[in-house]
Coordinates of C-alpha atoms and ligand atoms in Angstrom, one line a residue:
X12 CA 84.1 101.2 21.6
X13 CA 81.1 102.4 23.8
X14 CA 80.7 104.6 27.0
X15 CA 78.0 102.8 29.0
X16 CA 75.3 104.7 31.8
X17 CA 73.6 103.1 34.3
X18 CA 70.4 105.7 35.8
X19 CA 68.4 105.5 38.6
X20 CA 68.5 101.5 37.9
X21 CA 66.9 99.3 40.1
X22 CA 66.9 95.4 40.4
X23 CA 63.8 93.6 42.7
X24 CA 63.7 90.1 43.2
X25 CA 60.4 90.2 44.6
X26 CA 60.4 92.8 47.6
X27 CA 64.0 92.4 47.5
X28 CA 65.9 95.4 46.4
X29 CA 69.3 93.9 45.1
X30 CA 70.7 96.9 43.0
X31 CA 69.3 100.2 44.6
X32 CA 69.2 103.0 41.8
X33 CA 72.9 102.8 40.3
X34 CA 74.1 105.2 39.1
X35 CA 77.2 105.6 36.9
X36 CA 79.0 106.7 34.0
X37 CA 81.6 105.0 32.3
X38 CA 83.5 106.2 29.5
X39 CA 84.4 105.3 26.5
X40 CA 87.7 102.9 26.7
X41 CA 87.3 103.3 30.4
X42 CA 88.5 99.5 33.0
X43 CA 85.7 100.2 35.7
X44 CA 85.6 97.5 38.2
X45 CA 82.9 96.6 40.2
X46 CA 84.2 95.6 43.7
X47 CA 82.1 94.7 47.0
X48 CA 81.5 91.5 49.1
X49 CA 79.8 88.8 47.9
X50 CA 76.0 89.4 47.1
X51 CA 76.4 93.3 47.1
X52 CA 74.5 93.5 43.5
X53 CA 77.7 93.4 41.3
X54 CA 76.8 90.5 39.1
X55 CA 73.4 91.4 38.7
X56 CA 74.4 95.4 37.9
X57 CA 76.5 93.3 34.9
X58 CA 74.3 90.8 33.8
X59 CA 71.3 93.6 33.5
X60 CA 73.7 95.2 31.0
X61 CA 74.3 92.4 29.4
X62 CA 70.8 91.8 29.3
X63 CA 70.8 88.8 31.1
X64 CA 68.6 89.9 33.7
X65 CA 65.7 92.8 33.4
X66 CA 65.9 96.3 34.8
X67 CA 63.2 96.8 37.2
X68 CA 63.5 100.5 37.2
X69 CA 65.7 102.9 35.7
X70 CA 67.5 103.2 31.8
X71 CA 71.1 101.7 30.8
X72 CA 72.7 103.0 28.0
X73 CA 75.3 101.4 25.3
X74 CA 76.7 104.8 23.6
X75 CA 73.5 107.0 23.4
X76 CA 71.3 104.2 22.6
X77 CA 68.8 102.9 25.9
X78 CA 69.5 99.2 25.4
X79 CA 66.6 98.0 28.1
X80 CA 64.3 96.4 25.6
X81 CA 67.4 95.6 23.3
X82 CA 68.1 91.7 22.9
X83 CA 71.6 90.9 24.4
X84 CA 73.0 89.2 21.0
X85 CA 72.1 93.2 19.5
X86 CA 73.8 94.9 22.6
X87 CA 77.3 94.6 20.7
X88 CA 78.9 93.6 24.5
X89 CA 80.7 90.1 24.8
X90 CA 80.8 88.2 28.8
X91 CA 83.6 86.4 30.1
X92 CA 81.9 84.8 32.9
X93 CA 84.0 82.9 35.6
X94 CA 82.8 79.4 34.4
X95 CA 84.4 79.9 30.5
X96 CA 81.3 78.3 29.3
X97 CA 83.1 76.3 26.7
X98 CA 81.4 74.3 24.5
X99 CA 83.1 70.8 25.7
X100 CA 82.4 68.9 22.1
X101 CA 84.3 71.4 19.8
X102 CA 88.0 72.5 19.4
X103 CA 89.1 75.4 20.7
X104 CA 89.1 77.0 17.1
X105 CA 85.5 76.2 16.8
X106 CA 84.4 77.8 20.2
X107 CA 85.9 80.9 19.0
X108 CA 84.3 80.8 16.0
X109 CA 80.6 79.8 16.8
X110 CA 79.2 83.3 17.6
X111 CA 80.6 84.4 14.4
X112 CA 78.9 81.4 12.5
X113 CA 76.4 82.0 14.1
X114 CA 76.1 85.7 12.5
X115 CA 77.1 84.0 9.3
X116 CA 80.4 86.0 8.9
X117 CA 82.4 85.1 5.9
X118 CA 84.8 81.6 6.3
X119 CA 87.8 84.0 5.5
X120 CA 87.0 86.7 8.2
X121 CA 85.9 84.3 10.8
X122 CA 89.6 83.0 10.1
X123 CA 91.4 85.8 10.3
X124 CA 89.4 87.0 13.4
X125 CA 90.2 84.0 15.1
X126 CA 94.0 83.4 14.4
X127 CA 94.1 87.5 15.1
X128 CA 92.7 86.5 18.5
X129 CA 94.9 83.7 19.0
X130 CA 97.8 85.1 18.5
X131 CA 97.0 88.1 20.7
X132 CA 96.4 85.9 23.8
X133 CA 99.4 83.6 22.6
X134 CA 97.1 80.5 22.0
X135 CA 97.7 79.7 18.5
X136 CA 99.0 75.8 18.9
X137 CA 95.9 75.2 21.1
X138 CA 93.1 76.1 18.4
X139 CA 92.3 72.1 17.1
X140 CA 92.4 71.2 21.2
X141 CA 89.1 70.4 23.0
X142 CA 88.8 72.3 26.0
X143 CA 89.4 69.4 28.1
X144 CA 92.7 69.2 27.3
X145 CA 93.1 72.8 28.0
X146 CA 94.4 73.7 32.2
X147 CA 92.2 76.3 34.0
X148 CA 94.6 79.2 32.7
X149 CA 94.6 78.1 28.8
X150 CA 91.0 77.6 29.3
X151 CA 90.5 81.6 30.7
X152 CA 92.0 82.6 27.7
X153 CA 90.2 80.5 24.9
X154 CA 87.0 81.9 27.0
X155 CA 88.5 85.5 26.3
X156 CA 89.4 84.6 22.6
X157 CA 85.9 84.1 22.1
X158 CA 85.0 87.7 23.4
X159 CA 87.8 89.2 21.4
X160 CA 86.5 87.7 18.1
X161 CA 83.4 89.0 18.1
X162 CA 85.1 92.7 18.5
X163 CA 82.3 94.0 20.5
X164 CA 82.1 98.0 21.7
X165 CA 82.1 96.5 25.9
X166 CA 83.6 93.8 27.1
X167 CA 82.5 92.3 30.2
X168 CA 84.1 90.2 32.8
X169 CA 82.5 88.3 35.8
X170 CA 85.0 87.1 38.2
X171 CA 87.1 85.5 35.4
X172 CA 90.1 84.7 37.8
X173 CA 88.4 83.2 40.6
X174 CA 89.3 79.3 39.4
X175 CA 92.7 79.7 38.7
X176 CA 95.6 79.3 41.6
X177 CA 97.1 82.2 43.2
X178 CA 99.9 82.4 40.9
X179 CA 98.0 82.2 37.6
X180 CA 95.5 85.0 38.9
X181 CA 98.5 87.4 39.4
X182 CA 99.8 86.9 36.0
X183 CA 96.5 86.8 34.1
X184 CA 95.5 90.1 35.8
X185 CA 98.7 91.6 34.4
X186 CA 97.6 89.7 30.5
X187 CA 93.9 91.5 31.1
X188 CA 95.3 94.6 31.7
X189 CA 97.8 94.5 28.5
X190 CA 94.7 93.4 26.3
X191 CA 92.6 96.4 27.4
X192 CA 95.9 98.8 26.6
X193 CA 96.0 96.8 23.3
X194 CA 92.2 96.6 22.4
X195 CA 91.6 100.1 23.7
X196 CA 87.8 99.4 24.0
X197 CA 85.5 99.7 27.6
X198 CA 86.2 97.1 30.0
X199 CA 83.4 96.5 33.0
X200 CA 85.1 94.2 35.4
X201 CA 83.4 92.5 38.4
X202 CA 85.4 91.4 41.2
X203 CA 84.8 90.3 45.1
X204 CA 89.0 91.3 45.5
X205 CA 90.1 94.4 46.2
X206 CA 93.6 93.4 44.9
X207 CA 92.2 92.8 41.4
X208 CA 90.4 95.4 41.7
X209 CA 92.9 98.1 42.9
X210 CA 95.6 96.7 40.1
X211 CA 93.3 96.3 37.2
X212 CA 90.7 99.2 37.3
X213 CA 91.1 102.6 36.0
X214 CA 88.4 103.6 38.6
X215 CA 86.6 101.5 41.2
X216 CA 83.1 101.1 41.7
X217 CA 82.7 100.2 45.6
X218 CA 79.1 98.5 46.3
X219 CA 77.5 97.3 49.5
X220 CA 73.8 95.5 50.0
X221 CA 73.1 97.2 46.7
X222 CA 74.3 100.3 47.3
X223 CA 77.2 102.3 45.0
X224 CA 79.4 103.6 48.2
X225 CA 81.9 105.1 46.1
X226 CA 83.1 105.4 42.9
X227 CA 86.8 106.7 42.0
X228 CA 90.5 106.2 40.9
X229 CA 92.3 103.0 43.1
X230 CA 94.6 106.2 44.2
X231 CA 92.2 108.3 45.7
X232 CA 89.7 105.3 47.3
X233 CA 92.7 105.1 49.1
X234 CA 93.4 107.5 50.6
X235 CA 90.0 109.5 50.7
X236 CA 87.8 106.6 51.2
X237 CA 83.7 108.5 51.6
X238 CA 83.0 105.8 54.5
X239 CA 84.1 103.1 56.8
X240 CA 82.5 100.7 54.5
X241 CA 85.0 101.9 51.7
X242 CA 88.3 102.3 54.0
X243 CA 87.8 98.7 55.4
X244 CA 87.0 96.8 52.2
X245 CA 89.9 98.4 50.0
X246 CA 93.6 97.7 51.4
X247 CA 95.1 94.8 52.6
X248 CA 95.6 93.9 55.6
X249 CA 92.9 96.4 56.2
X250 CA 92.7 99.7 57.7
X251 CA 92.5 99.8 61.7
X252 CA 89.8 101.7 63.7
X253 CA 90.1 102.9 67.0
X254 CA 87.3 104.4 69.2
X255 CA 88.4 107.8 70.0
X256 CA 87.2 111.1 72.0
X257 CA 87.9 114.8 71.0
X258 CA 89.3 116.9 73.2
X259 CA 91.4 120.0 73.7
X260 CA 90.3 123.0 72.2
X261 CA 90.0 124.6 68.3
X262 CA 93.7 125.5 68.4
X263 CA 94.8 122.4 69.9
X264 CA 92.4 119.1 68.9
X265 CA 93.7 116.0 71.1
X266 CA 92.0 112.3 70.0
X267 CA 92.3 110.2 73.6
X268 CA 91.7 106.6 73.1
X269 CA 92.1 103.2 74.8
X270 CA 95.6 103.8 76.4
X271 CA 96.8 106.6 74.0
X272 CA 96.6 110.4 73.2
X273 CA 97.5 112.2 69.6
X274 CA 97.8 116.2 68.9
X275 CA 96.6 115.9 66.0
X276 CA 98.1 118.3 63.1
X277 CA 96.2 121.3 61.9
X278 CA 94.6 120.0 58.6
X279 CA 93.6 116.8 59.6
X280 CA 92.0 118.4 62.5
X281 CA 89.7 121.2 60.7
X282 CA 86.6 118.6 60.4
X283 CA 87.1 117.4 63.7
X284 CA 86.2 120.8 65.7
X285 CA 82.7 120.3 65.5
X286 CA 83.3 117.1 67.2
X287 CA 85.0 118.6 70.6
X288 CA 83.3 116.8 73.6
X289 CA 82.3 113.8 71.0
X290 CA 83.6 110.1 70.1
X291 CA 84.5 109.7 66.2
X292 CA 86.3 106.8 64.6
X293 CA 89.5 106.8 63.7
X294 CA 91.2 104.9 61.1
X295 CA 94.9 104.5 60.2
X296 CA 96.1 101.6 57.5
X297 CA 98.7 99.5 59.1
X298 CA 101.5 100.8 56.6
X299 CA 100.6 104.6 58.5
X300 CA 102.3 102.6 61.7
X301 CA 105.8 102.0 62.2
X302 CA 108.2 100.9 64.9
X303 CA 109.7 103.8 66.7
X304 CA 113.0 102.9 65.7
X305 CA 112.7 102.6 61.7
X306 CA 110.5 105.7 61.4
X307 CA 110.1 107.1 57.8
X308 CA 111.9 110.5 57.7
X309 CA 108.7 113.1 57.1
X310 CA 106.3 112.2 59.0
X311 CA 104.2 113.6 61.5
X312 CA 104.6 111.5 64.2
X313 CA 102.1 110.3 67.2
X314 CA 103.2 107.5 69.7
X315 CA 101.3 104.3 70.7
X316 CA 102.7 101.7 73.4
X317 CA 101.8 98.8 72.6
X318 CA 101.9 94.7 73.3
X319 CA 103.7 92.4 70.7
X320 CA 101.0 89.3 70.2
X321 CA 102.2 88.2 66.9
X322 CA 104.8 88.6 64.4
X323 CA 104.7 87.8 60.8
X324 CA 107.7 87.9 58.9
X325 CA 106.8 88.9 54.9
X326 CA 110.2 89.3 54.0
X327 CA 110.2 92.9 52.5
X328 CA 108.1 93.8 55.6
X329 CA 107.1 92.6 59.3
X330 CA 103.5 92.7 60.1
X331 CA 103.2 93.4 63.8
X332 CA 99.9 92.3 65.6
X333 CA 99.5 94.6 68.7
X334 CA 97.5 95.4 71.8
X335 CA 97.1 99.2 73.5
X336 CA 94.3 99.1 75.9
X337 CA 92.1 96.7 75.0
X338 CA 92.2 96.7 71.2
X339 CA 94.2 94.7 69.1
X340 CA 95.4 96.3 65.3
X341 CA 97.8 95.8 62.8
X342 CA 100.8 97.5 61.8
X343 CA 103.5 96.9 58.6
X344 CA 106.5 97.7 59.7
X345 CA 110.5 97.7 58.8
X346 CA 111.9 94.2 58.6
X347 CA 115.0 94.9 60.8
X348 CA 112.1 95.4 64.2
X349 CA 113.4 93.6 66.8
X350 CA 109.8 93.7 68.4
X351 CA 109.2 90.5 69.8
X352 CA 106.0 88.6 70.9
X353 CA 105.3 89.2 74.5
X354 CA 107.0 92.6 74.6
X355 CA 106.6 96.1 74.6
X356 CA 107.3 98.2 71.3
X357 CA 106.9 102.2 70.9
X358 CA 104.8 102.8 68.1
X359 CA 104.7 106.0 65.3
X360 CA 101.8 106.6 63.6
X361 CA 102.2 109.0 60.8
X362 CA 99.3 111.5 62.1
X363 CA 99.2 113.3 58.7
X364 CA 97.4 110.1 57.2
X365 CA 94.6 109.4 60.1
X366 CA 90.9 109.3 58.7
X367 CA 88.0 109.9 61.0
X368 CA 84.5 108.9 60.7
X369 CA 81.5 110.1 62.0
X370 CA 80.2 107.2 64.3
X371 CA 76.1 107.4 63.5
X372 CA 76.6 108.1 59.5
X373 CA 80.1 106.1 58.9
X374 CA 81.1 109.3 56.7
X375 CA 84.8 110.3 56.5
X376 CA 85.0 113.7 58.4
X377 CA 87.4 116.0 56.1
Ligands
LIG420 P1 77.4 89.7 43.7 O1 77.7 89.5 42.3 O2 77.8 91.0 44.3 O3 78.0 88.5 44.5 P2 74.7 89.2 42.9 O4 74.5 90.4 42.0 O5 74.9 87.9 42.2 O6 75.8 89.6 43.9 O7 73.4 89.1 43.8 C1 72.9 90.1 44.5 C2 71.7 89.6 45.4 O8 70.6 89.2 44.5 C3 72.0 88.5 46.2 O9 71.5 88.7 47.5 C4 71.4 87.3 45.5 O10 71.0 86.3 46.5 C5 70.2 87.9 44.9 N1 69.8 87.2 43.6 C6 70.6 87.0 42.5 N2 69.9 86.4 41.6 C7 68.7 86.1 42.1 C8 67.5 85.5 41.5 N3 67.5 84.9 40.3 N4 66.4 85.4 42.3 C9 66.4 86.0 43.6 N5 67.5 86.6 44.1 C10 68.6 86.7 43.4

């Protein structure tokens, strides 16, 4: 059990700056997730801590101790890394075992450990298997035995879903999850899907072109995201952004856009006075919109004509793909709409949960 620190680190590849001083504090028994598109410096931020890679600049920290010029096998940290990396010629038992051999732990502990491990991830009749007689699920979790038996202060995971099917992934994020209730040690979780991220992670590290946008609870990324950046990536289908204009008056602050106009309520307007006479962006998350007609009680309302151009039926819920003006958007609504493609349908957005952003800096206005 470890609390790890990242400070002012950097990572160059050349003159390429792929990691642009992180920092970031992770406590003790904490499931941080790293999240951000693909080659946004989340791998590299992991692998430097494992020791994998070299810090160009900066200090990282394993408990107290600056672990920089530390070998990885003495960083007390195990990897999960999306490949397993199972060693193909020996039993499942004996890739579980290896790094403990390899410390020359006791026969007797290394068996305990292992059949402790096993039976925690429910693998037990698997152990005298080689790994290719293992499916892509059984083989995620022999590839997690072997972190487990080493008991290390930080585990860390690299993508470890991404080659199992959809299905699978849902239930083994669930099984991760359990384990780091169970284990109660520091999870560091790295992740290009904000799904696993939002539904695994304590708190979310959000990074872009090497850059830590934000770093918070899944709740309040949410629904404070810092930036456009943040409110696009997290939330699915994404959030929808309008170009809008500020007008009215302090008392009164109207946002006109493309073929609508919104009063918008007093708090969410404070931030936007300074913007009178100015164009912001504005954000709402298509579960903000609903059809007129199967309005949430509670909310305050702001009405949008729009064009029906697709319909997707979820079941539970009806995403609606609309036009007003030119610009096209998303919204989830009830499943009893009887909006139609082709057709005209009065939409309610719930004005109490628009976001604005500043259109030069990208920063949420608050
Ligand atoms: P992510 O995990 O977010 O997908 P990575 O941390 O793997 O991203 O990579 C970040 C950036 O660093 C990418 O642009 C990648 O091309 C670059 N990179 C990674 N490893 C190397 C390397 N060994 N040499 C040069 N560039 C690298």
């Amino acid at each position: 059990m470890s609390s790890v620190t990242f400070e002012n680190v950097v990572k160059r590849y050349g003159n390429n700056t792929v990691v642009n001083n992180l920092n970031l504090q992770i406590p003790d028994k904490e499931f941080l997730v790293f999240v951000g598109p693909s080659g946004c410096g989340k791998s590299t931020s992991l692998r430097m801590l494992a020791g994998l890679e070299d810090i160009s600049e900066g200090t990282i920290y394993i408990g107290d101790r600056p672990v920089n010029d530390v070998p990885p096998k003495d960083r007390d940290i195990a990897m999960v890394f999306q490949s397993y990396a199972l060693y193909p010629h020996m039993s499942v038992y004996d890739n579980m075992a290896f790094a403990l051999k390899l410390r020359k732990m006791p026969k007797a502990e290394i068996d305990q450990r292992v059949k402790k491990a096993a039976q925690t991830l429910g693998i037990e009749q698997l152990l005298p298997r080689k790994p290719r007689q293992l499916s892509g699920g059984q083989r995620q979790r022999v590839a997690v035995g072997r972190a487990i038996v080493r008991e290390p202060k930080v585990f860390l995971f690299d993508e470890p879903l991404s080659n199992l099917d959809a299905k699978l992934r849902v239930q083994t994020r669930a099984e991760i999850s359990k384990l780091h209730q169970q284990l109660a040690t520091t999870f560091i979780y790295v992740t290009h899907d904000q799904t696993e991220a939002m539904t695994m992670g304590s708190r979310i590290a959000v990074m872009k072109d090497g850059l830590l946008h934000q770093v918070d609870t899944p709740q309040t990324l949410y629904d404070k995201p810092n930036n456009i950046f943040v409110a696009g990536f997290i939330g699915s289908p994404s959030m929808n952004f309008f170009d809008v204009s500020i007008k009215g008056n302090a008392d009164n602050i109207q946002v006109e856009g493309d073929g609508f106009q919104l009063a918008i309520p007093g708090e969410r307007a404070q931030g936007l006075k300074s913007y009178l006479g100015q164009k912001v962006t504005m954000g709402v998350r298509p579960e903000d919109l609903f059809d007129a007609d199967y309005v949430a009680q509670s909310i305050h309302p702001g009405n949008l004509d729009a064009q029906v151009e697709v319909t997707e039926l979820m079941g539970n819920e009806v995403f609606l793909y609309l036009l007003t003006g030119g610009h096209s958007y998303v919204a989830r609504v009830d499943p009893r709409t009887k909006a139609k493609v082709g057709n005209k349908v009065r939409i309610v957005a719930n004005l109490d949960k628009v976001h604005f952003f500043d259109k030069k800096s990208e920063q949420a206005i608050r």
